[in-house]
CSV table of C-alpha atoms in Angstrom, one decimal:
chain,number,residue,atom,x,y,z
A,1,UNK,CA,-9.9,-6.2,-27.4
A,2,UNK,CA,-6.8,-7.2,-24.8
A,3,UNK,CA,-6.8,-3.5,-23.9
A,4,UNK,CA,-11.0,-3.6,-22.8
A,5,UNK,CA,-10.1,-7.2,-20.8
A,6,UNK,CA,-7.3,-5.6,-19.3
A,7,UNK,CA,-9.2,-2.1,-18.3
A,8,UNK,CA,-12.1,-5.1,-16.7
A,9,UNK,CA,-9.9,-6.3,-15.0
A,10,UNK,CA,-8.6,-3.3,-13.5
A,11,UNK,CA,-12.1,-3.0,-12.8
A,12,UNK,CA,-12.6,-6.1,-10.9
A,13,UNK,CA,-9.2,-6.0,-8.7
A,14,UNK,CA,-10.2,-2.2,-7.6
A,15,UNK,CA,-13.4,-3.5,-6.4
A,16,UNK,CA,-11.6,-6.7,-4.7
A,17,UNK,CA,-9.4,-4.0,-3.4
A,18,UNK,CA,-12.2,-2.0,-1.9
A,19,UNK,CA,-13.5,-5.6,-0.1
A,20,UNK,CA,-10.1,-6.3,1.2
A,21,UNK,CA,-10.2,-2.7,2.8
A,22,UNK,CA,-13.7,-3.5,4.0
A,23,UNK,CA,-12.5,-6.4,6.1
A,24,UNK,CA,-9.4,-4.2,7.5
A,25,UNK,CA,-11.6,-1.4,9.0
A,26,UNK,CA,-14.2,-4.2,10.2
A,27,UNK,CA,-11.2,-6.2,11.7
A,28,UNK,CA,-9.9,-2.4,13.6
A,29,UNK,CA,-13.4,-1.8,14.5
A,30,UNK,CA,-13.5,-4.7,16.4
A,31,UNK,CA,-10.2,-5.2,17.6
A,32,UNK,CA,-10.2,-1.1,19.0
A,33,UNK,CA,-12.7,-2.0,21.8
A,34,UNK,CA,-9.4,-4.3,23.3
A,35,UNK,CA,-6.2,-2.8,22.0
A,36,UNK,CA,-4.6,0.4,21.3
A,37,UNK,CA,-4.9,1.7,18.1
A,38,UNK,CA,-1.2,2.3,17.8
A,39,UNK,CA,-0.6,-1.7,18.8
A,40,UNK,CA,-3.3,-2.8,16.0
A,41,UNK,CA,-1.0,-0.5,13.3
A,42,UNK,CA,2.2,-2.1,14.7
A,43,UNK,CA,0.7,-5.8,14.7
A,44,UNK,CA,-0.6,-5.1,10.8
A,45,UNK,CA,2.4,-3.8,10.0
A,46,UNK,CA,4.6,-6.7,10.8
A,47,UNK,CA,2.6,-9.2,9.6
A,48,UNK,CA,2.0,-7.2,6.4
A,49,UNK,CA,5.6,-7.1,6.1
A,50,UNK,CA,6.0,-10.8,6.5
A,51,UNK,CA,4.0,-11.0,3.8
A,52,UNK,CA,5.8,-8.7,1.6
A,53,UNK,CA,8.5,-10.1,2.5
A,54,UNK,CA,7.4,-13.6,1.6
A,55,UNK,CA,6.0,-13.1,-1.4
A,56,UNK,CA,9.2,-11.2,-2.9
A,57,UNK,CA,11.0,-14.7,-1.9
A,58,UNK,CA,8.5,-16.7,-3.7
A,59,UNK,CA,8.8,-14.5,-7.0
A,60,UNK,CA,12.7,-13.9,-6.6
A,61,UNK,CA,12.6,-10.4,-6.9
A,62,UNK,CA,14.2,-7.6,-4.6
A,63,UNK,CA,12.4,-5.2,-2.5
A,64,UNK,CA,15.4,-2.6,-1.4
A,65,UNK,CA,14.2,-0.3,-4.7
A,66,UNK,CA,15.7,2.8,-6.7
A,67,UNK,CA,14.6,6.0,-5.6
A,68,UNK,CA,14.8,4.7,-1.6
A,69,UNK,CA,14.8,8.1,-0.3
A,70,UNK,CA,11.8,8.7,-2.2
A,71,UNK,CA,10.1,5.8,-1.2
A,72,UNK,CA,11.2,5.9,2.6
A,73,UNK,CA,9.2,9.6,2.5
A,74,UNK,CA,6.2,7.5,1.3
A,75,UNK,CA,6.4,4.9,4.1
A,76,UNK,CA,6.6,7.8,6.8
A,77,UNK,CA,3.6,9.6,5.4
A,78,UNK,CA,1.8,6.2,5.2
A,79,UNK,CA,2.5,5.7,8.4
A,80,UNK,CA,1.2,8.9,9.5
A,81,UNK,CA,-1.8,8.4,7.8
A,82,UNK,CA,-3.0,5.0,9.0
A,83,UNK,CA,-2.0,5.7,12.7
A,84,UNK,CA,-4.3,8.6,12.5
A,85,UNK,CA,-6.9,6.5,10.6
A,86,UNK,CA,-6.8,3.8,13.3
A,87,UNK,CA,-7.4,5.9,15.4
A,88,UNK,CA,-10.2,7.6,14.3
A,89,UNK,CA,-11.7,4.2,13.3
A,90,UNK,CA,-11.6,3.3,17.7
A,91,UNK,CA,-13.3,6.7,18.3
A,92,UNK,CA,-15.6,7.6,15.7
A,93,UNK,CA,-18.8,5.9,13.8
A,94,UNK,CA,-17.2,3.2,11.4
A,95,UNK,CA,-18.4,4.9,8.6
A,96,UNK,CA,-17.6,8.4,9.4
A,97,UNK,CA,-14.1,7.7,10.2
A,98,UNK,CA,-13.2,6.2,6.8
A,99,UNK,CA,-15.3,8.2,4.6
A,100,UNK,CA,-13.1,11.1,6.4
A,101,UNK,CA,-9.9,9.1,5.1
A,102,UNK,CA,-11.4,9.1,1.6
A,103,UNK,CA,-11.4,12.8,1.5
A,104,UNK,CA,-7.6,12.4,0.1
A,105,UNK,CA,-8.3,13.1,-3.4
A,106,UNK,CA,-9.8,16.4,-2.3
A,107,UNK,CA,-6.5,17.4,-0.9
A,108,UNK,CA,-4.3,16.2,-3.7
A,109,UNK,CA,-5.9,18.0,-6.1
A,110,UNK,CA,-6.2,20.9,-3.9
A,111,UNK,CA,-1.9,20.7,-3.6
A,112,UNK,CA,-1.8,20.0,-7.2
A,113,UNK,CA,-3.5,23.1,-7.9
A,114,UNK,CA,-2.0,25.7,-5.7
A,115,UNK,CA,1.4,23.8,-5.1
A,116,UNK,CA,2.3,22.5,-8.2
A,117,UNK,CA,0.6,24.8,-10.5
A,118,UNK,CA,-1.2,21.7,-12.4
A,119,UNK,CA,-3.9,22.6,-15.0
A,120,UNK,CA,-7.2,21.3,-14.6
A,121,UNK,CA,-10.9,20.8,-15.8
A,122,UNK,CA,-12.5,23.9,-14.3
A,123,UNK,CA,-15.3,22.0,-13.1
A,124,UNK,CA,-12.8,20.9,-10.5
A,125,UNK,CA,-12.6,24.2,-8.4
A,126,UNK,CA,-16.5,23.6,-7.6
A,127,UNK,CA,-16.4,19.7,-7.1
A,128,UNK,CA,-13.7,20.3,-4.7
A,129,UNK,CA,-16.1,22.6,-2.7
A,130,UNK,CA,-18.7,20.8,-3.0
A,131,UNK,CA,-17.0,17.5,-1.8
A,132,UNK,CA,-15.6,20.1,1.2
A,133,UNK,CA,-19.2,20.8,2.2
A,134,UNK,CA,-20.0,16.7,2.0
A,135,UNK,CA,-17.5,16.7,4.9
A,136,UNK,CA,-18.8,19.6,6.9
A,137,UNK,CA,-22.6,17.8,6.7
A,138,UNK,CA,-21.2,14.5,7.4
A,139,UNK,CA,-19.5,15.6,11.0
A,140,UNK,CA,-22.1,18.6,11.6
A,141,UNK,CA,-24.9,15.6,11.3
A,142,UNK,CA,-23.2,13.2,13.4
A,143,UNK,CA,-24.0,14.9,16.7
A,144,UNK,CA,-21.2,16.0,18.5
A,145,UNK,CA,-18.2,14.6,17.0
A,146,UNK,CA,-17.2,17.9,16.2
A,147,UNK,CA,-13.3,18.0,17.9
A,148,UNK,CA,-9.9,16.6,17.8
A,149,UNK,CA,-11.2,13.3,16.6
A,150,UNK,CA,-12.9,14.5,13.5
A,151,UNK,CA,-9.3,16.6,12.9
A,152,UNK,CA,-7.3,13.7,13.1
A,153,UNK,CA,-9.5,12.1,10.6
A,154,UNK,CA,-9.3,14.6,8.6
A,155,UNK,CA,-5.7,15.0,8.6
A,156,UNK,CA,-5.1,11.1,7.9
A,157,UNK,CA,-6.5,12.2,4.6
A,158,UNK,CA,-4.0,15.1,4.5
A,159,UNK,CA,-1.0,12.4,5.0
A,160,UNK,CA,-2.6,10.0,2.4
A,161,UNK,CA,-2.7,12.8,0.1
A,162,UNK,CA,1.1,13.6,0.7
A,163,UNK,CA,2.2,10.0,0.2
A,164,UNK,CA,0.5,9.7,-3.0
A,165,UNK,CA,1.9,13.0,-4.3
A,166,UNK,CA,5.3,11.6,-3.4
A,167,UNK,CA,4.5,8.2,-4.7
A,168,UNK,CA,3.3,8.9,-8.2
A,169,UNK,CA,6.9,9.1,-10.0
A,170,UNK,CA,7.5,5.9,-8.1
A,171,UNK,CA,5.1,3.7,-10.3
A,172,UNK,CA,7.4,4.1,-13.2
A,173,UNK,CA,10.6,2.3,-11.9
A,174,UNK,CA,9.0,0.7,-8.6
A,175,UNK,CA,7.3,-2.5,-8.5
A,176,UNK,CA,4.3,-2.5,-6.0
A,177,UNK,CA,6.3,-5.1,-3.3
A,178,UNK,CA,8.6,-2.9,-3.3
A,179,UNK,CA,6.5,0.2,-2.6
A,180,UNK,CA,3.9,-1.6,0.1
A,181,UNK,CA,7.6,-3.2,1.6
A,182,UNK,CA,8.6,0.1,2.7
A,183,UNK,CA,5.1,1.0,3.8
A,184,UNK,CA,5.1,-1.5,5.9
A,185,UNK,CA,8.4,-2.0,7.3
A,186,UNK,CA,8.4,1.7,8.1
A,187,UNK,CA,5.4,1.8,10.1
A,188,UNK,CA,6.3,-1.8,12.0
A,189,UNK,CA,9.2,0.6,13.3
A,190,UNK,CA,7.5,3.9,13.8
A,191,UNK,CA,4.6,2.0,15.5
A,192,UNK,CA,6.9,0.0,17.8
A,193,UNK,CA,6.6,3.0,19.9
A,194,UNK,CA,3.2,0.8,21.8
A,195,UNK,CA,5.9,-1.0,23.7
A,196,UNK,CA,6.6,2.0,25.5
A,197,UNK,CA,3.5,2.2,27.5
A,198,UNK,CA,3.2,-1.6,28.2
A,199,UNK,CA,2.1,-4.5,25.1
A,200,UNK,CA,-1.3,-6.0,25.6
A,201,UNK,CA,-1.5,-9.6,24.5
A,202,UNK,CA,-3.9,-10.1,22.1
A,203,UNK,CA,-6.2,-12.8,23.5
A,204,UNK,CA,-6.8,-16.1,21.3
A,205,UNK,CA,-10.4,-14.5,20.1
A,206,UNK,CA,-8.5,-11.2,18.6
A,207,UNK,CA,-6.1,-12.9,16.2
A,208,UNK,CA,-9.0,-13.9,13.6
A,209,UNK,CA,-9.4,-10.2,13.2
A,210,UNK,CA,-6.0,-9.3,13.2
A,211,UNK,CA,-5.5,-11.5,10.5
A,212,UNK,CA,-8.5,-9.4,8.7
A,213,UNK,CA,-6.5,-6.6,9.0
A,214,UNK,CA,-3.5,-7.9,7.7
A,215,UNK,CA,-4.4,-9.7,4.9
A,216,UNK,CA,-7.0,-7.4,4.1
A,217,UNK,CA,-4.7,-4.4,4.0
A,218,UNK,CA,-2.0,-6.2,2.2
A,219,UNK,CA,-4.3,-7.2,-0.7
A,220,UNK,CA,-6.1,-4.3,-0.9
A,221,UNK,CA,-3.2,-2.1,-1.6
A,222,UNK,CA,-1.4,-4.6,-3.9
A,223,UNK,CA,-4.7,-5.4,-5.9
A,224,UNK,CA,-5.2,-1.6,-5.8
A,225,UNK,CA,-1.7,-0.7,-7.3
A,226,UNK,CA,-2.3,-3.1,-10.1
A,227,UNK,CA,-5.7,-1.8,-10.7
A,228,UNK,CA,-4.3,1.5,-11.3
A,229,UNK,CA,-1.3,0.3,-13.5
A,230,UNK,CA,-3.7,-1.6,-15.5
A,231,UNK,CA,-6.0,1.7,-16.7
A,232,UNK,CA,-6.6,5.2,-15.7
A,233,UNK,CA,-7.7,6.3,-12.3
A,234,UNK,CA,-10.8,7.8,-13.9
A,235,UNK,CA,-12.0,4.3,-14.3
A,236,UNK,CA,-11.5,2.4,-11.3
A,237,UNK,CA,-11.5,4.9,-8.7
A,238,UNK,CA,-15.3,5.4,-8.4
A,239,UNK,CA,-15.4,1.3,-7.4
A,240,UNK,CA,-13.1,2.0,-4.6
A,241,UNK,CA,-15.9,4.2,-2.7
A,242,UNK,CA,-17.6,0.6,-2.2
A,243,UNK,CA,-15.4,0.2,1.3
A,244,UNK,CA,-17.4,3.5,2.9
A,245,UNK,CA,-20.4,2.4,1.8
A,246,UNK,CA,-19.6,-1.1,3.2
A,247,UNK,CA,-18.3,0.6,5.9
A,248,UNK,CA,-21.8,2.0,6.4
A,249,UNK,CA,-23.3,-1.0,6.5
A,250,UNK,CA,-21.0,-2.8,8.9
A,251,UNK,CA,-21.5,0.3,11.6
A,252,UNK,CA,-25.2,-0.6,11.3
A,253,UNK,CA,-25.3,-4.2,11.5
A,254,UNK,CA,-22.5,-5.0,14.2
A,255,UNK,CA,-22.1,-1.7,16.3
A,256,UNK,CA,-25.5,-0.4,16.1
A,257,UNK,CA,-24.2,3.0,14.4
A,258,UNK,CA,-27.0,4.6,13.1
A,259,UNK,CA,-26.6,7.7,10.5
A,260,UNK,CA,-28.1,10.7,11.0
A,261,UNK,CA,-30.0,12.2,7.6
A,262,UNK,CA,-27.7,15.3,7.5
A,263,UNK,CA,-24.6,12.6,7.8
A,264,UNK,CA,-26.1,11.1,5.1
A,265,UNK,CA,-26.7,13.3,3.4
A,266,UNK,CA,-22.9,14.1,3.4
A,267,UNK,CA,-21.6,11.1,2.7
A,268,UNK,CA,-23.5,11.2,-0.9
A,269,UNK,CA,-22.5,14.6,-1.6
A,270,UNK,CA,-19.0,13.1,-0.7
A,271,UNK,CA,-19.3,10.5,-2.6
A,272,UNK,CA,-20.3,11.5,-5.9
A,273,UNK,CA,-18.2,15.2,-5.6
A,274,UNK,CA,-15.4,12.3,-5.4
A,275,UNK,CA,-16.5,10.2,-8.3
A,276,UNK,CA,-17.1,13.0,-10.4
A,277,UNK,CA,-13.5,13.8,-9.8
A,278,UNK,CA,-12.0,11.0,-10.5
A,279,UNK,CA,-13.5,11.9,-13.8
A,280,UNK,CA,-12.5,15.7,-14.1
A,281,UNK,CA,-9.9,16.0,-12.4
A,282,UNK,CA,-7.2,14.1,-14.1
A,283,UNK,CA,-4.6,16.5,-14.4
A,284,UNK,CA,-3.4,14.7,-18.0
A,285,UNK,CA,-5.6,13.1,-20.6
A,286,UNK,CA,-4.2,9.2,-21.4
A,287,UNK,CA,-2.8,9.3,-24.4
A,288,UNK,CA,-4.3,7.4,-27.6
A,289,UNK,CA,-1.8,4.2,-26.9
A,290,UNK,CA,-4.1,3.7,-23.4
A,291,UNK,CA,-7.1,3.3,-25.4
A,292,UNK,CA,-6.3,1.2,-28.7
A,293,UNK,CA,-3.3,-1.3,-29.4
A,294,UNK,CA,-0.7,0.3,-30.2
A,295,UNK,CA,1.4,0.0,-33.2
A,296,UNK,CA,4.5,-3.3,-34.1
A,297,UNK,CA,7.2,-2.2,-31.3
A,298,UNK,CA,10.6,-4.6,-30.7
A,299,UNK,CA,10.4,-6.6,-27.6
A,300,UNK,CA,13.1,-4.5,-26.0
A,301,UNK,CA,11.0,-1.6,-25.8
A,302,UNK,CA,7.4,-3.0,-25.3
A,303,UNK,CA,6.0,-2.3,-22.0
A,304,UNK,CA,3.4,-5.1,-20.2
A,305,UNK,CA,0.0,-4.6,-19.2
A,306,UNK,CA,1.3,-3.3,-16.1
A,307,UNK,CA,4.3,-1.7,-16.8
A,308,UNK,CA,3.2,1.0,-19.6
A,309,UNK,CA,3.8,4.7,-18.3
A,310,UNK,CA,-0.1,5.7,-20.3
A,311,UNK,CA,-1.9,3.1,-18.0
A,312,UNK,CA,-0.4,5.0,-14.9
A,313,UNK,CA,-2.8,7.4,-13.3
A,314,UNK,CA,-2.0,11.3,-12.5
A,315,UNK,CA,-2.4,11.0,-9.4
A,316,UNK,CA,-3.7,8.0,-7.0
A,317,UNK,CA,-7.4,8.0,-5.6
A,318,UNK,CA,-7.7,6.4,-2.3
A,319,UNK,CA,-6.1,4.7,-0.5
């Protein structure tokens, strides 16, 4: 019974999650017709680090880590990644650009397998293609955007792929402050570089949004980390394709972004090759203490809710 409320729970912070990450590529959207892209990354990740920062103060815990080289290699390939994805957010349909950033899992399983030698379901092979064809519908459909902006996109998912692959031994000794610190603290100073071509001054109007970006960013990825330390990928990730749909949505209603019916039809192909995955392609089964209570254990050697190695997903879906 604890174990079903704490796998709905996982349930209902991976779909906050997805919101939160809703609001942040709304609030980029918007703010992209103003400022750079590279000055919106560098604004979200100072404030985000504030945050961090503050909330470490307010639980009296530490931030500076374990494995710091480890988790320094994660902040750069974060950084890489949302730069790109911010990007591609100011240049491309809303929903185009972040579906693109959700191709991640494609490419971690596609290193996993020829990298790392994992085993796999071999249903995986043709999902992976299939989802790979979702992509070349989605930008063939969208009339044009063939080109450097669809690559960059693209290879945001590439970077997200490689800071997840570097990030999942991390789970096990890292708290999540500790890992979205570093994310964030890392691209504040690789983004800095906006000052080099002159800083515009956000007007009193854009600061509403930044705020979306930053709060929305911040909780998404510490709502997500719980939600996948809380019960397997396989189970949450599907709800965390709710931000392209909203995504979608939001490039309809405020931008006037229409989707063309080969795009679309993409983006489901996309979408459930994705979900399927998240099913098939764990590369371990959860063992049997992830699923029922486990047995008496002393309170020395007990694990939380959150803490217990089972709960901890093979690899990380999204973002």
């Amino acid at each position: 019974m604890q174990y079903s409320k704490t796998r709905l729970s996982a349930v209902r912070l991976m779909i906050f999650a997805a919101l939160a990450f809703s609001v942040m590529v709304l609030s980029v959207k918007k703010l992209s017709a103003y400022l750079p892209s590279m000055e919106i990354v560098f604004i979200r990740s100072l404030l985000g680090c504030l945050l961090v920062l503050a909330a470490a103060r307010v639980q009296k815990i530490s931030v500076s880590g374990f494995s710091r080289g480890r988790l320094a290699l994660r902040g750069l390939y974060g950084f890489a990644a949302l730069a790109l994805h911010f990007y591609t957010i100011s240049k491309l349909p809303l929903g185009t650009a972040v579906l693109l950033n959700y191709t991640a899992p494609l490419f971690i399983l596609v290193f996993s397998l020829f990298f790392l030698r994992e085993k796999t379901h071999p249903a995986v092979p043709l999902l992976v293609g299939l989802s790979f064809f979702g992509v070349f519908l989605l930008i063939e459909g969208g009339l044009g955007i063939w080109g450097a902006d669809a690559f960059w996109g693209i290879l945001s998912a590439v970077f997200s792929s490689f800071a997840y692959l570097t990030i999942s031994s991390l789970k096990r000794r890292e708290k999540p402050l500790t890992i979205v610190f570093y994310f964030t603290a890392i691209s504040t100073l690789g983004s800095s570089v906006c000052f080099l071509d002159g800083f515009v001054w956000p007007k009193a109007a854009d600061w509403p949004y930044l705020a979306g970006v930053a709060l929305g960013s911040y909780y998404g990825q510490l709502w997500m980390t719980i939600a996948l330390r809380r019960a397997p990928a396989s189970l949450v990730s599907p709800f965390s394709y709710l931000t392209p749909l909203l995504s979608f949505f939001y490039g309809l209603i405020f931008f006037g972004e229409k989707i063309a019916p080969l795009s679309l039809a993409g983006a489901v192909t996309i979408i459930v090759g994705g979900c399927l995955l998240s099913h098939y392609g764990t590369l371990r089964k959860p063992s049997r203490s992830a699923w029922i209570k486990p047995r008496e254990e002393s309170p020395d050697t007990r694990f939380s809710s959150e803490q217990r190695p089972d709960n901890l997903p093979s690899q990380s879906p999204l973002r």
